[in-house]
């Protein structure tokens, strides 16, 4: 009863914000994202009949407090589905920085859900596994199905699950990841989302944005898709900044990257757009043809960069890849 899985983190394109059910992590509205590779989380889990308690480790450190509670929600759901009671050992490693806005919770809970389902002997499709991952992080549902994926809102697991969107942009997209290391707290921002006076304005237009994004992906219209993602980032930030806590995630380097992107687009006609989730780091979306030009310009801002491509769905790895 042991398995290892790998999942890629997501970049939100039309992002969810706020949860109408915190326990099941049911979002207020649909969302669309794209997975980024080779950045990934690898997770090994084992049901251990002789163990006395659950043990969770990330990067070798014991997970406690709220982090352990979120993992518990996923583990307990798998136990219920598989009708097993054994304690679980879970170890996880990220190949990229966490808590700076690059979606580590999405890949973390996606890999955990895949490994747990496999170790428990559950025969499930990835959309079904996405409902397990969602209990840890709504974004993780989309990391399970991978590439460009759509998480539907709903009040139950039948409706609130993720599906992959097929698009030719999978081969064309390149993402220059601009690292701006400033710690961010996402869960509290989700908890108070509906208290922002901008939230209802966001709700009024986000459903149309979802339709527009799906249509752009079907047509493989790069400019249209990533202009939508750029504007959605601004909309999301307006909502987080006007909540009770007044969350301001962006740093001076974040704005400098935005300015560099706009200069490339407006002065040099380069197809490039910025996007952020709840964090200071920036996804700079461009095409394979222009990625070197874009990376050089973003690096000149003085931030560390990586170049990522589109990542696939969460995968079960071989026994030789186990972390313990």
CSV table of C-alpha atoms in Angstrom, one decimal:
chain,number,residue,atom,x,y,z
A,1,UNK,CA,0.0,0.0,0.0
A,2,UNK,CA,2.7,2.5,-1.2
A,3,UNK,CA,2.8,4.7,-4.2
A,4,UNK,CA,4.7,7.7,-5.6
A,5,UNK,CA,3.3,10.5,-7.8
A,6,UNK,CA,4.4,13.7,-9.5
A,7,UNK,CA,2.4,16.7,-10.4
A,8,UNK,CA,3.1,20.1,-11.9
A,9,UNK,CA,2.0,23.4,-10.3
A,10,UNK,CA,-0.6,25.6,-12.0
A,11,UNK,CA,-0.6,29.2,-13.3
A,12,UNK,CA,-4.1,30.6,-12.9
A,13,UNK,CA,-5.4,32.1,-16.0
A,14,UNK,CA,-9.0,32.8,-14.9
A,15,UNK,CA,-8.5,32.4,-11.2
A,16,UNK,CA,-10.9,31.4,-8.5
A,17,UNK,CA,-11.0,33.6,-5.4
A,18,UNK,CA,-13.0,32.7,-2.3
A,19,UNK,CA,-14.7,29.5,-1.1
A,20,UNK,CA,-18.4,29.1,-0.3
A,21,UNK,CA,-17.6,25.9,1.5
A,22,UNK,CA,-14.2,26.0,3.3
A,23,UNK,CA,-14.2,22.3,4.4
A,24,UNK,CA,-14.9,20.9,0.9
A,25,UNK,CA,-13.1,23.9,-0.7
A,26,UNK,CA,-15.9,24.6,-3.1
A,27,UNK,CA,-15.1,27.8,-5.0
A,28,UNK,CA,-17.7,30.5,-5.8
A,29,UNK,CA,-17.0,30.2,-9.5
A,30,UNK,CA,-15.2,28.2,-12.3
A,31,UNK,CA,-11.5,28.7,-13.0
A,32,UNK,CA,-9.0,27.8,-15.7
A,33,UNK,CA,-5.3,27.3,-15.4
A,34,UNK,CA,-2.2,25.9,-17.1
A,35,UNK,CA,0.4,23.6,-15.5
A,36,UNK,CA,4.0,24.6,-15.7
A,37,UNK,CA,6.9,22.1,-16.3
A,38,UNK,CA,9.5,20.9,-15.4
A,39,UNK,CA,8.6,22.5,-12.0
A,40,UNK,CA,7.0,19.7,-10.0
A,41,UNK,CA,6.2,18.1,-6.7
A,42,UNK,CA,7.0,14.5,-6.0
A,43,UNK,CA,5.2,12.7,-3.2
A,44,UNK,CA,5.4,9.2,-1.8
A,45,UNK,CA,2.7,7.9,0.5
A,46,UNK,CA,2.3,4.6,2.4
A,47,UNK,CA,-0.4,3.1,4.5
A,48,UNK,CA,1.4,1.6,7.5
A,49,UNK,CA,-0.6,-0.9,9.6
A,50,UNK,CA,2.0,-1.0,12.3
A,51,UNK,CA,2.5,2.8,12.7
A,52,UNK,CA,0.9,4.7,15.6
A,53,UNK,CA,0.1,8.0,13.8
A,54,UNK,CA,0.1,9.8,10.5
A,55,UNK,CA,3.4,11.5,9.6
A,56,UNK,CA,3.7,14.2,7.0
A,57,UNK,CA,7.0,15.7,5.8
A,58,UNK,CA,7.7,18.3,3.1
A,59,UNK,CA,11.3,18.9,2.2
A,60,UNK,CA,12.3,16.8,5.2
A,61,UNK,CA,10.4,19.0,7.7
A,62,UNK,CA,7.5,17.7,9.7
A,63,UNK,CA,4.2,19.4,8.8
A,64,UNK,CA,2.1,20.5,11.7
A,65,UNK,CA,-0.7,23.0,12.5
A,66,UNK,CA,-2.9,24.2,9.6
A,67,UNK,CA,-0.8,22.6,7.0
A,68,UNK,CA,-1.3,19.2,8.6
A,69,UNK,CA,-5.0,19.8,8.9
A,70,UNK,CA,-5.3,20.4,5.1
A,71,UNK,CA,-3.4,17.2,4.4
A,72,UNK,CA,-5.6,15.4,6.9
A,73,UNK,CA,-8.7,16.4,4.9
A,74,UNK,CA,-7.3,14.7,1.8
A,75,UNK,CA,-6.0,11.6,3.7
A,76,UNK,CA,-9.3,11.1,5.6
A,77,UNK,CA,-11.4,11.3,2.4
A,78,UNK,CA,-9.2,8.6,0.8
A,79,UNK,CA,-9.6,6.5,3.9
A,80,UNK,CA,-13.4,6.8,3.7
A,81,UNK,CA,-13.4,6.0,0.0
A,82,UNK,CA,-11.2,3.0,0.3
A,83,UNK,CA,-12.5,1.8,3.7
A,84,UNK,CA,-9.0,1.7,5.3
A,85,UNK,CA,-7.9,2.9,8.7
A,86,UNK,CA,-4.1,2.5,8.6
A,87,UNK,CA,-1.9,5.5,9.5
A,88,UNK,CA,-0.2,7.2,6.6
A,89,UNK,CA,3.4,8.3,6.0
A,90,UNK,CA,3.6,11.1,3.4
A,91,UNK,CA,6.8,12.7,2.2
A,92,UNK,CA,6.9,15.4,-0.5
A,93,UNK,CA,9.6,17.4,-2.3
A,94,UNK,CA,9.3,20.4,-4.6
A,95,UNK,CA,11.7,21.2,-7.4
A,96,UNK,CA,10.8,24.9,-7.2
A,97,UNK,CA,10.4,27.6,-4.5
A,98,UNK,CA,7.2,27.5,-2.5
A,99,UNK,CA,5.1,30.3,-1.0
A,100,UNK,CA,6.2,33.0,-3.4
A,101,UNK,CA,3.3,32.7,-5.9
A,102,UNK,CA,4.2,29.7,-8.1
A,103,UNK,CA,1.4,27.3,-7.0
A,104,UNK,CA,3.2,24.9,-4.8
A,105,UNK,CA,0.0,23.9,-2.9
A,106,UNK,CA,-1.6,22.9,-6.3
A,107,UNK,CA,1.1,20.4,-7.2
A,108,UNK,CA,1.5,19.3,-3.6
A,109,UNK,CA,-2.1,18.3,-3.1
A,110,UNK,CA,-2.4,16.9,-6.7
A,111,UNK,CA,0.6,14.6,-6.2
A,112,UNK,CA,-0.7,13.6,-2.7
A,113,UNK,CA,-4.2,12.8,-4.0
A,114,UNK,CA,-2.8,10.7,-6.9
A,115,UNK,CA,-0.4,8.8,-4.7
A,116,UNK,CA,-3.0,8.2,-2.0
A,117,UNK,CA,-5.6,6.9,-4.4
A,118,UNK,CA,-3.1,4.6,-6.0
A,119,UNK,CA,-1.8,3.3,-2.6
A,120,UNK,CA,-5.3,2.7,-1.4
A,121,UNK,CA,-6.2,0.7,-4.5
A,122,UNK,CA,-8.8,3.1,-5.8
A,123,UNK,CA,-9.6,2.9,-9.5
A,124,UNK,CA,-10.4,6.5,-10.4
A,125,UNK,CA,-10.2,8.8,-13.4
A,126,UNK,CA,-8.2,12.0,-13.1
A,127,UNK,CA,-11.4,14.1,-12.9
A,128,UNK,CA,-12.4,11.9,-10.0
A,129,UNK,CA,-9.0,12.2,-8.3
A,130,UNK,CA,-9.3,16.0,-8.8
A,131,UNK,CA,-12.2,15.9,-6.3
A,132,UNK,CA,-9.8,14.4,-3.7
A,133,UNK,CA,-7.1,16.9,-4.4
A,134,UNK,CA,-9.6,19.8,-4.2
A,135,UNK,CA,-10.1,19.1,-0.5
A,136,UNK,CA,-6.5,20.3,0.1
A,137,UNK,CA,-6.5,23.1,-2.5
A,138,UNK,CA,-9.0,24.0,-5.2
A,139,UNK,CA,-6.2,24.7,-7.5
A,140,UNK,CA,-4.9,21.2,-7.0
A,141,UNK,CA,-7.9,19.8,-8.8
A,142,UNK,CA,-6.6,21.4,-12.0
A,143,UNK,CA,-3.1,20.2,-11.4
A,144,UNK,CA,-4.4,16.6,-11.4
A,145,UNK,CA,-5.9,16.9,-14.9
A,146,UNK,CA,-2.9,19.0,-16.1
A,147,UNK,CA,-2.0,21.2,-19.1
A,148,UNK,CA,-4.9,23.6,-19.6
A,149,UNK,CA,-7.7,22.6,-17.3
A,150,UNK,CA,-11.1,23.9,-16.2
A,151,UNK,CA,-12.4,23.5,-12.6
A,152,UNK,CA,-16.2,23.7,-12.5
A,153,UNK,CA,-17.9,25.1,-9.5
A,154,UNK,CA,-20.7,23.1,-7.8
A,155,UNK,CA,-22.0,21.9,-4.5
A,156,UNK,CA,-20.8,18.3,-4.7
A,157,UNK,CA,-18.0,16.1,-6.2
A,158,UNK,CA,-20.1,15.2,-9.2
A,159,UNK,CA,-20.1,18.9,-10.4
A,160,UNK,CA,-17.0,20.4,-8.7
A,161,UNK,CA,-14.3,18.6,-10.6
A,162,UNK,CA,-11.6,19.4,-13.2
A,163,UNK,CA,-11.4,18.5,-16.9
A,164,UNK,CA,-8.6,19.1,-19.4
A,165,UNK,CA,-9.1,21.5,-22.3
A,166,UNK,CA,-7.4,20.4,-25.5
A,167,UNK,CA,-5.6,23.3,-27.3
A,168,UNK,CA,-2.8,23.7,-29.8
A,169,UNK,CA,-1.3,26.3,-27.4
A,170,UNK,CA,0.2,23.5,-25.4
A,171,UNK,CA,3.1,23.4,-27.8
A,172,UNK,CA,3.5,27.1,-28.4
A,173,UNK,CA,3.4,28.5,-24.9
A,174,UNK,CA,6.6,29.4,-23.0
A,175,UNK,CA,6.5,30.9,-19.5
A,176,UNK,CA,9.4,33.0,-18.1
A,177,UNK,CA,9.0,32.7,-14.4
A,178,UNK,CA,10.2,35.9,-12.7
A,179,UNK,CA,11.0,35.0,-9.0
A,180,UNK,CA,10.1,37.7,-6.6
A,181,UNK,CA,10.6,36.0,-3.2
A,182,UNK,CA,8.0,37.6,-0.8
A,183,UNK,CA,6.1,35.3,1.5
A,184,UNK,CA,2.3,35.3,0.8
A,185,UNK,CA,-0.7,34.0,2.7
A,186,UNK,CA,-3.4,32.7,0.4
A,187,UNK,CA,-5.9,30.9,2.6
A,188,UNK,CA,-6.8,34.0,4.7
A,189,UNK,CA,-7.3,36.0,1.5
A,190,UNK,CA,-9.7,33.3,0.2
A,191,UNK,CA,-11.6,33.3,3.5
A,192,UNK,CA,-12.4,37.0,3.4
A,193,UNK,CA,-12.8,37.4,-0.4
A,194,UNK,CA,-16.6,38.0,-0.3
A,195,UNK,CA,-16.1,40.9,2.1
A,196,UNK,CA,-14.4,43.0,-0.6
A,197,UNK,CA,-16.7,45.5,-2.2
A,198,UNK,CA,-15.1,44.5,-5.5
A,199,UNK,CA,-16.0,40.8,-5.1
A,200,UNK,CA,-19.5,41.2,-6.6
A,201,UNK,CA,-18.1,43.2,-9.5
A,202,UNK,CA,-15.7,40.3,-10.1
A,203,UNK,CA,-18.5,37.7,-9.9
A,204,UNK,CA,-20.5,39.7,-12.4
A,205,UNK,CA,-17.9,39.4,-15.2
A,206,UNK,CA,-15.9,36.2,-14.4
A,207,UNK,CA,-18.4,33.8,-16.0
A,208,UNK,CA,-18.0,35.7,-19.3
A,209,UNK,CA,-14.3,35.6,-18.9
A,210,UNK,CA,-14.4,31.8,-18.5
A,211,UNK,CA,-16.3,31.5,-21.8
A,212,UNK,CA,-13.9,33.9,-23.5
A,213,UNK,CA,-10.9,31.9,-22.3
A,214,UNK,CA,-12.3,28.5,-23.4
A,215,UNK,CA,-13.0,30.0,-26.8
A,216,UNK,CA,-9.6,31.5,-27.2
A,217,UNK,CA,-8.0,28.1,-26.2
A,218,UNK,CA,-10.1,26.2,-28.7
A,219,UNK,CA,-8.9,28.7,-31.4
A,220,UNK,CA,-5.3,28.6,-30.2
A,221,UNK,CA,-5.5,32.4,-30.1
A,222,UNK,CA,-2.4,33.2,-28.0
A,223,UNK,CA,-2.9,37.0,-27.8
A,224,UNK,CA,-6.5,36.7,-26.8
A,225,UNK,CA,-6.0,34.0,-24.2
A,226,UNK,CA,-3.1,35.7,-22.4
A,227,UNK,CA,-4.5,39.2,-22.6
A,228,UNK,CA,-7.5,37.7,-20.7
A,229,UNK,CA,-5.1,36.2,-18.2
A,230,UNK,CA,-3.3,39.5,-17.7
A,231,UNK,CA,-6.5,41.4,-17.1
A,232,UNK,CA,-7.8,38.7,-14.7
A,233,UNK,CA,-4.7,39.1,-12.6
A,234,UNK,CA,-5.5,42.8,-12.2
A,235,UNK,CA,-9.1,42.0,-11.3
A,236,UNK,CA,-8.0,39.4,-8.7
A,237,UNK,CA,-5.6,41.8,-7.1
A,238,UNK,CA,-8.2,44.6,-7.0
A,239,UNK,CA,-10.3,42.2,-5.0
A,240,UNK,CA,-7.6,41.0,-2.6
A,241,UNK,CA,-6.4,44.6,-2.0
A,242,UNK,CA,-9.9,45.8,-1.0
A,243,UNK,CA,-10.7,43.0,1.4
A,244,UNK,CA,-10.6,43.6,5.2
A,245,UNK,CA,-6.9,42.8,5.5
A,246,UNK,CA,-5.9,44.9,2.5
A,247,UNK,CA,-3.6,42.3,1.1
A,248,UNK,CA,-0.9,43.9,-1.2
A,249,UNK,CA,1.3,41.1,-2.6
A,250,UNK,CA,3.1,43.0,-5.3
A,251,UNK,CA,6.7,44.2,-4.7
A,252,UNK,CA,8.7,46.9,-6.7
A,253,UNK,CA,10.3,44.1,-8.7
A,254,UNK,CA,6.8,42.8,-9.6
A,255,UNK,CA,5.9,46.2,-11.1
A,256,UNK,CA,9.3,46.4,-12.9
A,257,UNK,CA,8.5,43.1,-14.6
A,258,UNK,CA,5.1,44.4,-15.6
A,259,UNK,CA,6.6,47.5,-17.1
A,260,UNK,CA,9.2,45.5,-19.0
A,261,UNK,CA,6.5,43.2,-20.5
A,262,UNK,CA,4.4,46.2,-21.6
A,263,UNK,CA,7.5,47.8,-23.2
A,264,UNK,CA,8.3,44.6,-25.2
A,265,UNK,CA,4.7,44.4,-26.3
A,266,UNK,CA,4.1,48.0,-27.2
A,267,UNK,CA,7.5,49.1,-28.5
A,268,UNK,CA,8.8,45.9,-30.0
A,269,UNK,CA,5.6,44.1,-31.0
A,270,UNK,CA,6.5,41.0,-29.0
A,271,UNK,CA,3.6,38.7,-28.0
A,272,UNK,CA,4.1,38.7,-24.3
A,273,UNK,CA,1.7,39.2,-21.3
A,274,UNK,CA,2.1,39.1,-17.5
A,275,UNK,CA,0.1,37.1,-15.0
A,276,UNK,CA,0.2,36.8,-11.2
A,277,UNK,CA,-1.7,34.6,-8.7
A,278,UNK,CA,-1.8,35.6,-5.0
A,279,UNK,CA,1.9,36.5,-4.8
A,280,UNK,CA,4.7,38.8,-5.9
A,281,UNK,CA,6.3,36.5,-8.5
A,282,UNK,CA,5.2,36.9,-12.1
A,283,UNK,CA,4.4,34.5,-14.9
A,284,UNK,CA,5.5,36.1,-18.2
A,285,UNK,CA,3.7,34.3,-21.0
A,286,UNK,CA,5.2,34.3,-24.5
A,287,UNK,CA,5.8,32.0,-27.4
A,288,UNK,CA,8.7,29.6,-28.2
A,289,UNK,CA,9.8,32.0,-31.0
A,290,UNK,CA,10.3,35.0,-28.6
A,291,UNK,CA,11.2,33.3,-25.3
A,292,UNK,CA,14.9,34.2,-25.5
A,293,UNK,CA,14.2,37.8,-26.1
A,294,UNK,CA,11.7,37.9,-23.3
A,295,UNK,CA,13.9,36.1,-20.8
A,296,UNK,CA,16.8,38.4,-21.4
A,297,UNK,CA,14.7,41.5,-20.9
A,298,UNK,CA,13.1,40.1,-17.7
A,299,UNK,CA,16.5,39.1,-16.3
A,300,UNK,CA,17.7,42.6,-16.9
A,301,UNK,CA,15.2,43.8,-14.4
A,302,UNK,CA,17.4,42.0,-11.8
A,303,UNK,CA,15.2,39.0,-10.9
A,304,UNK,CA,16.0,35.3,-11.2
A,305,UNK,CA,14.2,33.6,-14.0
A,306,UNK,CA,13.3,30.1,-15.2
A,307,UNK,CA,11.8,29.1,-18.5
A,308,UNK,CA,8.9,26.7,-18.2
A,309,UNK,CA,6.7,24.8,-20.7
A,310,UNK,CA,3.2,23.3,-20.4
A,311,UNK,CA,3.1,20.4,-17.9
A,312,UNK,CA,0.9,17.4,-18.3
A,313,UNK,CA,-1.4,15.6,-15.8
A,314,UNK,CA,-0.4,14.1,-12.5
A,315,UNK,CA,1.4,10.8,-12.9
A,316,UNK,CA,2.2,7.7,-10.9
A,317,UNK,CA,5.9,7.0,-10.8
A,318,UNK,CA,7.8,3.8,-10.5
A,319,UNK,CA,8.9,2.2,-7.2
A,320,UNK,CA,12.5,3.3,-7.9
A,321,UNK,CA,11.3,7.0,-7.6
A,322,UNK,CA,10.0,6.6,-4.1
A,323,UNK,CA,11.2,9.1,-1.5
A,324,UNK,CA,11.4,6.5,1.2
